[in-house]
PDB file of C-alpha atoms in Angstrom:
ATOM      1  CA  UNK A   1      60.981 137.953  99.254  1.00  0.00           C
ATOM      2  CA  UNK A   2      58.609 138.607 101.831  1.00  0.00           C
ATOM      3  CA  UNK A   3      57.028 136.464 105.095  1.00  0.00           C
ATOM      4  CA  UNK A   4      54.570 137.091 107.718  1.00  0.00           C
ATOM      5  CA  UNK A   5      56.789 137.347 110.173  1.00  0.00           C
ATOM      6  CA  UNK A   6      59.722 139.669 110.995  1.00  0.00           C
ATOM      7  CA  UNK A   7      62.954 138.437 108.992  1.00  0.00           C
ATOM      8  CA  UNK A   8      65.150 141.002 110.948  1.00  0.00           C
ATOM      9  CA  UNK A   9      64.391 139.395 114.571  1.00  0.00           C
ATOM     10  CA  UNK A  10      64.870 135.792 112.984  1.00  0.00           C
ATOM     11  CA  UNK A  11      68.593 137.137 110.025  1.00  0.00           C
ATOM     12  CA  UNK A  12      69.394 140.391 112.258  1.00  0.00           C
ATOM     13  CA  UNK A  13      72.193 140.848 109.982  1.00  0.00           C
ATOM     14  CA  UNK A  14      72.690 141.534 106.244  1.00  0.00           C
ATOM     15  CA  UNK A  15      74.452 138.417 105.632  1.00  0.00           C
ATOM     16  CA  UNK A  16      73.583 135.659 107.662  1.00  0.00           C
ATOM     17  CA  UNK A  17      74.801 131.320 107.699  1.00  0.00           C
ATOM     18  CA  UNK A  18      72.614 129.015 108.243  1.00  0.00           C
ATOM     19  CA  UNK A  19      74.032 125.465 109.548  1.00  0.00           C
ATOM     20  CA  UNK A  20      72.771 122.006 110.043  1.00  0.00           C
ATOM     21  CA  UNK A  21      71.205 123.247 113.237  1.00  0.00           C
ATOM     22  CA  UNK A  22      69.110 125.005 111.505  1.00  0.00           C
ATOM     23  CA  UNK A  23      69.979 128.232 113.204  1.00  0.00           C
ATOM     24  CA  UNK A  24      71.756 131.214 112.254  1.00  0.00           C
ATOM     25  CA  UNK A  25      75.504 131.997 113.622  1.00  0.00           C
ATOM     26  CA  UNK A  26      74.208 135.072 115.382  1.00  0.00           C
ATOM     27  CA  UNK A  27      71.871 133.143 117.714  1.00  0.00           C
ATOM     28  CA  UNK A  28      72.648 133.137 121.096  1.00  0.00           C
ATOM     29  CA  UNK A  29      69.766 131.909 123.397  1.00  0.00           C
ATOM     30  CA  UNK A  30      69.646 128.745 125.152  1.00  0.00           C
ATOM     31  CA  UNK A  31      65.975 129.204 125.332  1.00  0.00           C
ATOM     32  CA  UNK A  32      64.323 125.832 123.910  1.00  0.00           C
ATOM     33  CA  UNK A  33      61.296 127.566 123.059  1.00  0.00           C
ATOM     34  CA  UNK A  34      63.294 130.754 120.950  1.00  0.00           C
ATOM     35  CA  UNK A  35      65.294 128.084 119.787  1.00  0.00           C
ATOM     36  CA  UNK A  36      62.415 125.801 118.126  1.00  0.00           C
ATOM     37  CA  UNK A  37      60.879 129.125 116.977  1.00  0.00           C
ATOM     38  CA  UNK A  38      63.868 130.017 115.462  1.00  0.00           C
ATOM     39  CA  UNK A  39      64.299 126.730 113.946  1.00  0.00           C
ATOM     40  CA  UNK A  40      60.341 126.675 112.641  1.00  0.00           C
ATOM     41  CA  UNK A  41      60.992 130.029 110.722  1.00  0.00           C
ATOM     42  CA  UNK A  42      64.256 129.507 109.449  1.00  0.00           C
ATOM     43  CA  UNK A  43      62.974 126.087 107.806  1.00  0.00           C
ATOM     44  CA  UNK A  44      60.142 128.538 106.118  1.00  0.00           C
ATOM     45  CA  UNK A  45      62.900 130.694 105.106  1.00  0.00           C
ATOM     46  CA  UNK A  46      64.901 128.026 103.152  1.00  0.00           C
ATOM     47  CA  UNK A  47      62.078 125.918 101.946  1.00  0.00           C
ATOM     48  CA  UNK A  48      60.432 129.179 100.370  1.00  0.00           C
ATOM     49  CA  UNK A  49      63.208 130.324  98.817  1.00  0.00           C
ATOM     50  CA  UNK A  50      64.754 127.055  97.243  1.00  0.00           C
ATOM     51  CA  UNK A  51      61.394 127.092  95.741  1.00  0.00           C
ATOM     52  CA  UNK A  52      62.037 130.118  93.981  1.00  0.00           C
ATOM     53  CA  UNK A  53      65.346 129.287  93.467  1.00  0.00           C
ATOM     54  CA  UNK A  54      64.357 126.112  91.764  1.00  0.00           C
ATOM     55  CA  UNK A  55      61.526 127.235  89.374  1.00  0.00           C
ATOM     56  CA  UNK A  56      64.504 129.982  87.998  1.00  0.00           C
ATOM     57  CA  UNK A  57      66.642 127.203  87.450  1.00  0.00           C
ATOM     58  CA  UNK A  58      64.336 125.030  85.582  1.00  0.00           C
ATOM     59  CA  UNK A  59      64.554 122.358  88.215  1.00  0.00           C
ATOM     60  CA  UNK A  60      61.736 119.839  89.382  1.00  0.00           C
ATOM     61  CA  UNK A  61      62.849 119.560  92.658  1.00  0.00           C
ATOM     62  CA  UNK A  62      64.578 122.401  94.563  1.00  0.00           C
ATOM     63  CA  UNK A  63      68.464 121.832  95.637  1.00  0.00           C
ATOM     64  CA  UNK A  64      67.452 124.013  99.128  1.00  0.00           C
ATOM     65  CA  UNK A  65      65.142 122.935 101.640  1.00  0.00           C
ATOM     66  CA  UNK A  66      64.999 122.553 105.533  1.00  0.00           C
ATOM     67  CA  UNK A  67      64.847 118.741 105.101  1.00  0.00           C
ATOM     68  CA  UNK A  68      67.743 118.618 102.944  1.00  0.00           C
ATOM     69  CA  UNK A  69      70.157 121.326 104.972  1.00  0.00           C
ATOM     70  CA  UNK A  70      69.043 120.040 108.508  1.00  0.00           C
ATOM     71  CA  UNK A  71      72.144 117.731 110.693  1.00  0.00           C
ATOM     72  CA  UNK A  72      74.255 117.950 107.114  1.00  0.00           C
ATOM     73  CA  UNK A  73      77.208 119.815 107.209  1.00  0.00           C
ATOM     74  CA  UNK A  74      76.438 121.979 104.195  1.00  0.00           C
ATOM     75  CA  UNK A  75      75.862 125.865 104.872  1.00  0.00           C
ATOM     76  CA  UNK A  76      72.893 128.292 103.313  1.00  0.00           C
ATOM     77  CA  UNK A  77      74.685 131.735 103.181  1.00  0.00           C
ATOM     78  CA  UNK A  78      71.171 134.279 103.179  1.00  0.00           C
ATOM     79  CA  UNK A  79      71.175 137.987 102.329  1.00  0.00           C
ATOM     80  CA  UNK A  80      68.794 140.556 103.459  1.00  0.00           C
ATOM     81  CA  UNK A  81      67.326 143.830 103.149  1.00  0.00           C
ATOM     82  CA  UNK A  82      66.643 145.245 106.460  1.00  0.00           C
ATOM     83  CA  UNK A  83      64.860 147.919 105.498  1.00  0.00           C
ATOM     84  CA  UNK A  84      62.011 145.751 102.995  1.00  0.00           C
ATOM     85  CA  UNK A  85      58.652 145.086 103.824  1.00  0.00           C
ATOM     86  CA  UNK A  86      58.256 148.176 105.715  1.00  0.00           C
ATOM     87  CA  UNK A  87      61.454 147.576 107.872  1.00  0.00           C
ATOM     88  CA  UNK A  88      60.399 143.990 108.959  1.00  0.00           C
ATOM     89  CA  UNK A  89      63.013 142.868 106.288  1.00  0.00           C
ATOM     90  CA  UNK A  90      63.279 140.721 103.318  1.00  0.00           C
ATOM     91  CA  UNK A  91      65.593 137.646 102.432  1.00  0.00           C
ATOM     92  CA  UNK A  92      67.077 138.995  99.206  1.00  0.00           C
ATOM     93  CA  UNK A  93      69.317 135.634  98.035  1.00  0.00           C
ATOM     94  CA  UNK A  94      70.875 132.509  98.991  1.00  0.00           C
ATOM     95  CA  UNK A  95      74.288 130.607  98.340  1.00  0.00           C
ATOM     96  CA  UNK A  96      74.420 126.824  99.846  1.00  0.00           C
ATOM     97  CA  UNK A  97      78.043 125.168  99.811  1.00  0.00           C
ATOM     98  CA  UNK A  98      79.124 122.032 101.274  1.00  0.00           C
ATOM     99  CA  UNK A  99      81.738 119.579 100.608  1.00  0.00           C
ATOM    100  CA  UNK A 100      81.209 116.599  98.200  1.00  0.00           C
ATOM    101  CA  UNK A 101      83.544 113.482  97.207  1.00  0.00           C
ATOM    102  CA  UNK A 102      84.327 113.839  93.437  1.00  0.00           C
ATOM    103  CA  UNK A 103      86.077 111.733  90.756  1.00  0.00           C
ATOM    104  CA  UNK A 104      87.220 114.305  88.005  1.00  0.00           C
ATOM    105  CA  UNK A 105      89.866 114.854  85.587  1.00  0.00           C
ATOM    106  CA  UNK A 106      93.060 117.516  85.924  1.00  0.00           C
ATOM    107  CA  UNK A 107      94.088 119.202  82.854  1.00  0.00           C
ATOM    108  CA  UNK A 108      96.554 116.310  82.030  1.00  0.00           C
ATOM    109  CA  UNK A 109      93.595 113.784  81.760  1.00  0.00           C
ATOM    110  CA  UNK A 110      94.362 111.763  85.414  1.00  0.00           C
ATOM    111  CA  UNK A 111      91.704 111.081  87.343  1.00  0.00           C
ATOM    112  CA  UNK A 112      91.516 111.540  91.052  1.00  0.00           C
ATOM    113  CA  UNK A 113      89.298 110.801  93.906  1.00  0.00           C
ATOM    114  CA  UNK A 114      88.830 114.837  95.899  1.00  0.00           C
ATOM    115  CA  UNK A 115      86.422 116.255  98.697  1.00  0.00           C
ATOM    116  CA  UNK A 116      86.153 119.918  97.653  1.00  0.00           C
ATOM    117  CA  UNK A 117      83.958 122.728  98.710  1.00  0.00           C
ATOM    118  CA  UNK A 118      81.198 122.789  96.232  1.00  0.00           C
ATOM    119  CA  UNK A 119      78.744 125.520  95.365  1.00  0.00           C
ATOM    120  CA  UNK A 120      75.778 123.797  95.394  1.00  0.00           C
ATOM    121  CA  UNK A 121      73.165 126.638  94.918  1.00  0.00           C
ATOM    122  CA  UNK A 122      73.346 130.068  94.063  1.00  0.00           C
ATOM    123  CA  UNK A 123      70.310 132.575  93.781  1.00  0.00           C
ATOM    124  CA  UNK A 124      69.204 136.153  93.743  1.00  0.00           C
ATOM    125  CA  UNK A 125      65.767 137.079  93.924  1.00  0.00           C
ATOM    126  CA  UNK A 126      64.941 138.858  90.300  1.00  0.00           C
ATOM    127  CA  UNK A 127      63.799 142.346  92.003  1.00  0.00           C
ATOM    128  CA  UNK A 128      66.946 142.329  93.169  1.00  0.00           C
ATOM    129  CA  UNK A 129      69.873 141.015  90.777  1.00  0.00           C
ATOM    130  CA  UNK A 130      72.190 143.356  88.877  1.00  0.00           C
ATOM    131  CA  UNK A 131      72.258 145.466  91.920  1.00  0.00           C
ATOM    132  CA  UNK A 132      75.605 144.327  93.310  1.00  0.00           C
ATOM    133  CA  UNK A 133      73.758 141.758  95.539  1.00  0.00           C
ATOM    134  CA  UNK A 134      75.159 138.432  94.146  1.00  0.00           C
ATOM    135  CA  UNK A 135      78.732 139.871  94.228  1.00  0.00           C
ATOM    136  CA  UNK A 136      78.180 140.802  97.693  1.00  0.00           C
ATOM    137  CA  UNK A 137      76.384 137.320  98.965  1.00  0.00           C
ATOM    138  CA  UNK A 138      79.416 135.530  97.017  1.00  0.00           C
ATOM    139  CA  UNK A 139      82.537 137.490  98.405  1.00  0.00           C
ATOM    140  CA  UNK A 140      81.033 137.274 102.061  1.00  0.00           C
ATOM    141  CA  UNK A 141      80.907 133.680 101.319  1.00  0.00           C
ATOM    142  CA  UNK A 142      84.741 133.449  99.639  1.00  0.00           C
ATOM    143  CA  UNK A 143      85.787 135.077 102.932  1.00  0.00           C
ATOM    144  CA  UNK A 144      84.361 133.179 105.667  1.00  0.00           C
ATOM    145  CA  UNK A 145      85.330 130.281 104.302  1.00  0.00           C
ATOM    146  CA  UNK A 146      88.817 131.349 103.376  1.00  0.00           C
ATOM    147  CA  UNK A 147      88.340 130.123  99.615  1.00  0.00           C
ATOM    148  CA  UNK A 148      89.366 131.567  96.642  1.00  0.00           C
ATOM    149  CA  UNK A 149      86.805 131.178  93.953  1.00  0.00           C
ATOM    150  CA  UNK A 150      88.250 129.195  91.365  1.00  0.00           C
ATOM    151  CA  UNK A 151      89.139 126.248  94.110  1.00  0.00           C
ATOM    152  CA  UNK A 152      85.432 125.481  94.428  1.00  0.00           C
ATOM    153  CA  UNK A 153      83.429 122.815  92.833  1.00  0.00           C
ATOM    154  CA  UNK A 154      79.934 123.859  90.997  1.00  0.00           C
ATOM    155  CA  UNK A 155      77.089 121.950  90.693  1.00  0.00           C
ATOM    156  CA  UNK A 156      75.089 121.878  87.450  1.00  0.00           C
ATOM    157  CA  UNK A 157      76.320 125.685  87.205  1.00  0.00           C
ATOM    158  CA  UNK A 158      73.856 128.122  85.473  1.00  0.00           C
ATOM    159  CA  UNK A 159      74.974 130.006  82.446  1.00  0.00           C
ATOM    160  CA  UNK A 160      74.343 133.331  84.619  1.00  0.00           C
ATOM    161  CA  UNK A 161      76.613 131.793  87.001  1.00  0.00           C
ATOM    162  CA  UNK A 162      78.953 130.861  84.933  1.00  0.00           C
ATOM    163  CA  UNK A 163      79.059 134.349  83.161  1.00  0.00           C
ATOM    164  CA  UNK A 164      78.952 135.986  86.957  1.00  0.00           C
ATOM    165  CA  UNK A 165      82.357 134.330  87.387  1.00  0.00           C
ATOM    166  CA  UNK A 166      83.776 135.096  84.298  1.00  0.00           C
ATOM    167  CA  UNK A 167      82.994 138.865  84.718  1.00  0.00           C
ATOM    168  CA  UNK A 168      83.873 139.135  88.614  1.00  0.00           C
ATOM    169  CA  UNK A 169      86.923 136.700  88.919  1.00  0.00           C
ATOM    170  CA  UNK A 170      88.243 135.702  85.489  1.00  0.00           C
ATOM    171  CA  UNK A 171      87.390 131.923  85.178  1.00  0.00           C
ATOM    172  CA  UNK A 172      86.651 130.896  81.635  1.00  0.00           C
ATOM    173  CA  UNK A 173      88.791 127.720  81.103  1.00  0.00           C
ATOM    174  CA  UNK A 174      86.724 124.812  82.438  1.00  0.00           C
ATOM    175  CA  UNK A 175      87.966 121.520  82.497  1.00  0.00           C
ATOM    176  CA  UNK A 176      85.252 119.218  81.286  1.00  0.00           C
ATOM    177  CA  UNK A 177      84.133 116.432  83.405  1.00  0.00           C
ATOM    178  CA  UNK A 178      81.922 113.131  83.077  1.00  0.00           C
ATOM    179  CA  UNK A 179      79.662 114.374  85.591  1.00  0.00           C
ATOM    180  CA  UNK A 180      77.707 117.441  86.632  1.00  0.00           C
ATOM    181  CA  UNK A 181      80.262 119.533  88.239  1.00  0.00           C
ATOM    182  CA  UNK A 182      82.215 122.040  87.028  1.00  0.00           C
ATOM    183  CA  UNK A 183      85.934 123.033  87.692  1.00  0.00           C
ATOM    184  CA  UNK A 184      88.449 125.420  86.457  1.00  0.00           C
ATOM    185  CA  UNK A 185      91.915 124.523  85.188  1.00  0.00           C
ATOM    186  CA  UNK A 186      93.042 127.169  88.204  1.00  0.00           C
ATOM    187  CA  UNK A 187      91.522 124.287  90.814  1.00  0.00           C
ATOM    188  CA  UNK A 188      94.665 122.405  90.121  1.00  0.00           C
ATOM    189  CA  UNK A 189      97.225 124.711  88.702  1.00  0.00           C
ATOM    190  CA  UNK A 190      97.419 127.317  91.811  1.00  0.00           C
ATOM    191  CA  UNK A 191      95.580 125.668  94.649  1.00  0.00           C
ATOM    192  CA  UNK A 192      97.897 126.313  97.699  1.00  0.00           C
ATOM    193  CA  UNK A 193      96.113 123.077  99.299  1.00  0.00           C
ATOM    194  CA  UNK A 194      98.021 120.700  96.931  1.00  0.00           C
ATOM    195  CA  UNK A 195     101.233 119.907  97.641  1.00  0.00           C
ATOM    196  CA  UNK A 196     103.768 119.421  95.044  1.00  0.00           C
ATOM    197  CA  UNK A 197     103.464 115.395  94.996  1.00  0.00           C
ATOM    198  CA  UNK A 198      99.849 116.007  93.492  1.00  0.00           C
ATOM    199  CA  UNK A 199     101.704 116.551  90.161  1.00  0.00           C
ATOM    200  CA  UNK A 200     103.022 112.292  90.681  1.00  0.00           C
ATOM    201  CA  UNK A 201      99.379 111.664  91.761  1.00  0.00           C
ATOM    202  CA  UNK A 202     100.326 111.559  95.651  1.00  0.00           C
ATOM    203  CA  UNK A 203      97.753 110.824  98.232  1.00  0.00           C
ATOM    204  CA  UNK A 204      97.179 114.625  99.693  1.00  0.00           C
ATOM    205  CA  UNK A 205      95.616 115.117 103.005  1.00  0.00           C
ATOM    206  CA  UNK A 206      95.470 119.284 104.114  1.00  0.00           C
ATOM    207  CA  UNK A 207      93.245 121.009 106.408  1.00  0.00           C
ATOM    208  CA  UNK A 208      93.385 124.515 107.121  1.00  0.00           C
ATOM    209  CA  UNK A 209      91.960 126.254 110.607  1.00  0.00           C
ATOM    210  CA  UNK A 210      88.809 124.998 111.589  1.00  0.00           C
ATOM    211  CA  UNK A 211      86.157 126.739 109.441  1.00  0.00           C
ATOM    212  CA  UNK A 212      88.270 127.012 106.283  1.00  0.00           C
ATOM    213  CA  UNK A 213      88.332 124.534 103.474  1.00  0.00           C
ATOM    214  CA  UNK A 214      90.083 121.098 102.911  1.00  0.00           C
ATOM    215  CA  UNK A 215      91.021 118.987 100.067  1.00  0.00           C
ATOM    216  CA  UNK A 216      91.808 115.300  99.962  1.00  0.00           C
ATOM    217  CA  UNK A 217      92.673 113.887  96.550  1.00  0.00           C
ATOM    218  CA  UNK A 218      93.667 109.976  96.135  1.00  0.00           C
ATOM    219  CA  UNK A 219      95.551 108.833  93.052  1.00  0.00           C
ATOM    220  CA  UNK A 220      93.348 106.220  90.648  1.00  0.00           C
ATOM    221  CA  UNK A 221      96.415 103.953  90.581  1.00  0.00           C
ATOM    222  CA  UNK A 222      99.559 103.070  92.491  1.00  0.00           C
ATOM    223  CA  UNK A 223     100.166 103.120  96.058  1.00  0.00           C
ATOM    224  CA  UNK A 224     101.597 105.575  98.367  1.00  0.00           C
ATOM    225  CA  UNK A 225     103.408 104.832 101.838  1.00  0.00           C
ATOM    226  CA  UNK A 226     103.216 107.410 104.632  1.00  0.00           C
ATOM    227  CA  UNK A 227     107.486 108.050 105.477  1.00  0.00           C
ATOM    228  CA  UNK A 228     108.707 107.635 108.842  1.00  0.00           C
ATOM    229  CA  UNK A 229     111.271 108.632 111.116  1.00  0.00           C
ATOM    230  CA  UNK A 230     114.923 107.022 110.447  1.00  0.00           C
ATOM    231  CA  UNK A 231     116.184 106.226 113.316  1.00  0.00           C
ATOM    232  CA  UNK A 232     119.748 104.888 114.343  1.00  0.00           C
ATOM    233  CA  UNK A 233     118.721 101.160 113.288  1.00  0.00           C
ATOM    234  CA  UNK A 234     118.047 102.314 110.136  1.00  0.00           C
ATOM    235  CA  UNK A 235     121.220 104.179 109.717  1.00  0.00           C
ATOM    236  CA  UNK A 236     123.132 101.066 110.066  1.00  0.00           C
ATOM    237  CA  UNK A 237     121.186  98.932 108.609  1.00  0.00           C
ATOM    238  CA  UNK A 238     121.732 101.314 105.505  1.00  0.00           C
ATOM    239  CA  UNK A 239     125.128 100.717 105.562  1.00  0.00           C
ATOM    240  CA  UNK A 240     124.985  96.630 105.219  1.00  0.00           C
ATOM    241  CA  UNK A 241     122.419  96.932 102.428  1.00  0.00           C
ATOM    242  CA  UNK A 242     124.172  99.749 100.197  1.00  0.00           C
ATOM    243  CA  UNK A 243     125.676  96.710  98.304  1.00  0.00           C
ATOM    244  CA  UNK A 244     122.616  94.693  97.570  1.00  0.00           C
ATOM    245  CA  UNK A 245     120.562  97.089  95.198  1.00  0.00           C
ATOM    246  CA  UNK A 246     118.335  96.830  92.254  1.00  0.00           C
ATOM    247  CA  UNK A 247     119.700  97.687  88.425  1.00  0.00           C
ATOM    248  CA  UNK A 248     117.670 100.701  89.106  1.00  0.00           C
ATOM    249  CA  UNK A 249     119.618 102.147  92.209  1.00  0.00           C
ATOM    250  CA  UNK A 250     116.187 100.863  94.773  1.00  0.00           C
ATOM    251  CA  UNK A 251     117.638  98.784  98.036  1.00  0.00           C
ATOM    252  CA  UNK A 252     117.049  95.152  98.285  1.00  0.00           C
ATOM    253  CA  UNK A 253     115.144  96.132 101.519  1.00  0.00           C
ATOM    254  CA  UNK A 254     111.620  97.095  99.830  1.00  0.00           C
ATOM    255  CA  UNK A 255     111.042  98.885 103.218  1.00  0.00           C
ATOM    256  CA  UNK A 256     114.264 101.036 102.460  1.00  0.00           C
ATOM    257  CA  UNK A 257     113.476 101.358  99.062  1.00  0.00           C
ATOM    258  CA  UNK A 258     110.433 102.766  98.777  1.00  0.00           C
ATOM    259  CA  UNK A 259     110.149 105.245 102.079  1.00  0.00           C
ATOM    260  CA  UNK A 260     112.076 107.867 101.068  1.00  0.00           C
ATOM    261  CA  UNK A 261     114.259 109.673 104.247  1.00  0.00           C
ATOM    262  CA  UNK A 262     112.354 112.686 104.236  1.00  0.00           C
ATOM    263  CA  UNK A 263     109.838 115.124 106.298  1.00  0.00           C
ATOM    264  CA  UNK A 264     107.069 114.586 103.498  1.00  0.00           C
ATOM    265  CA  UNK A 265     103.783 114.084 104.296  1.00  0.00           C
ATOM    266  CA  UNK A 266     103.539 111.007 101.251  1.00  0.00           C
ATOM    267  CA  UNK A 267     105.348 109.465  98.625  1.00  0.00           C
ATOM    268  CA  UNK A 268     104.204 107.537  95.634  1.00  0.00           C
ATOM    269  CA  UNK A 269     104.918 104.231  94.719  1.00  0.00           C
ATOM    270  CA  UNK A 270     103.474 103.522  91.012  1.00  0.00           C
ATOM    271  CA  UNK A 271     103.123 100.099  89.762  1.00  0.00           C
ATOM    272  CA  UNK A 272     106.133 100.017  87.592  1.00  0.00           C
ATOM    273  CA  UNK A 273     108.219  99.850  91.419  1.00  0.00           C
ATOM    274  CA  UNK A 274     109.324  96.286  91.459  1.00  0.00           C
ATOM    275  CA  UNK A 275     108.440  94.126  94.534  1.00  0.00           C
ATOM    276  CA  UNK A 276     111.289  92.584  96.390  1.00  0.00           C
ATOM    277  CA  UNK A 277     111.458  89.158  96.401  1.00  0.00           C
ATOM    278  CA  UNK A 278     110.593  87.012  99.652  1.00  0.00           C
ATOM    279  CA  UNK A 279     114.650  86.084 100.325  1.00  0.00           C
ATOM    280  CA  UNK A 280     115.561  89.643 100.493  1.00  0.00           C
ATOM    281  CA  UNK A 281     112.854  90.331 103.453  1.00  0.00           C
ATOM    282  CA  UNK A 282     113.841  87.281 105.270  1.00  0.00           C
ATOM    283  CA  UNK A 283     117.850  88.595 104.897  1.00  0.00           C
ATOM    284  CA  UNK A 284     116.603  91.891 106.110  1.00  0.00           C
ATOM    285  CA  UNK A 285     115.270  89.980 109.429  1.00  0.00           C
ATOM    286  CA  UNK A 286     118.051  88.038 109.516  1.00  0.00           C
ATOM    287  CA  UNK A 287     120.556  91.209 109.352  1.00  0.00           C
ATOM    288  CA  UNK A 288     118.601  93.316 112.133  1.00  0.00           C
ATOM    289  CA  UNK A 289     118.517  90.218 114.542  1.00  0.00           C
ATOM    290  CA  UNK A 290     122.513  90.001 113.991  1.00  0.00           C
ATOM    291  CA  UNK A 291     122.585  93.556 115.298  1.00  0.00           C
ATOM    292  CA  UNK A 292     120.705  93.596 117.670  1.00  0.00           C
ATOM    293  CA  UNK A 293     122.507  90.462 119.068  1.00  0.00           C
ATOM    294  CA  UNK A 294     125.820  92.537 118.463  1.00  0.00           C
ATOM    295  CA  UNK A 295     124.742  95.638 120.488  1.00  0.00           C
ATOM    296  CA  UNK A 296     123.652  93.142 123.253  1.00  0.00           C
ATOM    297  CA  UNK A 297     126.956  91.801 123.540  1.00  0.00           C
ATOM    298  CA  UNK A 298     129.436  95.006 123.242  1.00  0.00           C
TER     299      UNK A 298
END
């Protein structure tokens, strides 16, 4: 895709991000004039090609534009060929990501609330596909972003997408949702970014280094209570409630009972867990003002 101007002094690499400042990550000045001209052409740039990117989807209105990318924290990922348009460069194909807040379905049917990294647009310019170029635009992406490919999200996916990731990385079993994104069963099975109380349909909070990706999944039902430290309070106030207990083994303290004595980031609290009743919180009080009144006094 060609412009009348010089791509390579605006993308001076081969693969180049574009961010909600509308600049690319190479750009260095703090000129305010190269900046706005920077800005102007790279707004060109995006709006021409989510055009084209559009009318080979079959869409009405184009997922990329300037309007749409600029002060949002989505990314345009642009590929070049240095050498087109006798050397002054041509943009060759574009991949926009950004995270999105989802309700979809695991493999087991549950629903949950998540914030992946979605792929949001994905195009190669026909003069230059099956030439290695989407493959190359897509791993440069995977990397910098420190994703693998089946733990991202894809909107309204294309069948040639959909075929480019069954060829290249081996996703075929989707996991159909009631909405237009698309996941893989592999997005919950191996995803390193849920921890093991996903499986219970614990509230999950993890953030990798700053520039990598981050999940947050919230159960549809039950509760879940952040643990905290035990201290020595705690410890012997343990050992006057041991004999008051539930049929089910849970301490007449719901404060005991349900914040397990662990380093775990969550547990889960479904709403089967029976609620104490009022006496045994007042009791509770009752006990803890007793000891502290002892340790005053020895």
């Amino acid at each position: 895709m060609e412009f009348n101007f010089c791509i390579n002094d605006v993308l001076p690499h081969r693969l180049n991000c574009i961010d909600g400042s509308m600049l690319p990550d190479s750009f260095e000045s703090d000129d305010r004039q190269m900046i706005a001209e920077c800005q102007q052409k790279v707004a060109i740039i995006l709006d021409k090609i989510g055009v084209s990117s559009g009318i080979a989807q079959g869409l009405q209105t184009p997922v990329t534009s300037s309007d749409r990318l600029r002060n949002s924290d989505h990314k345009v990922y642009l590929l070049t060929n240095p050498d087109g348009d006798g050397g002054d460069g041509t943009v060759v194909g574009l991949l926009k990501i950004g995270h999105k807040k989802l309700y979809v379905f695991d493999a087991a049917g549950k629903h949950h609330e998540l914030t992946p990294i979605c792929v949001l647009d994905f195009y190669v310019h026909e003069s230059m596909q099956r030439a290695g170029c989407g493959r190359m635009l897509y791993e440069h992406m995977l990397q910098a972003e420190n994703i693998n490919p089946e733990y991202l999200a894809l909107d309204r996916p294309s069948e040639k997408l959909l075929g480019f990731l069954k060829k290249h990385y081996d996703l075929v079993h989707i996991i159909p949702q009631n909405n237009n994104f698309v996941v893989y069963d592999r997005f919950f099975s191996t995803n390193p970014d849920l921890l093991p109380g996903y499986k219970n349909s614990a509230k999950i909070d993890s953030s990798r280094a700053a520039g990598k990706s981050s999940f947050s999944i919230t159960p549809a039902s039950g509760r879940a209570l952040v643990s905290r430290p035990v201290g020595a309070m705690d410890k012997m106030m343990d050992s006057n409630t041991n004999s008051n207990c539930y049929s089910n083994g849970q301490s007449d303290s719901p404060r005991h009972a349900a914040t397990p004595r662990s380093s775990c980031a969550a547990s889960v609290v479904t709403e089967d867990t029976p609620e104490a009743p009022v006496q045994s919180d007042l009791k509770y009080q009752h006990q803890r003002l007793w000891l502290f009144w002892q340790l005053g006094h020895e």
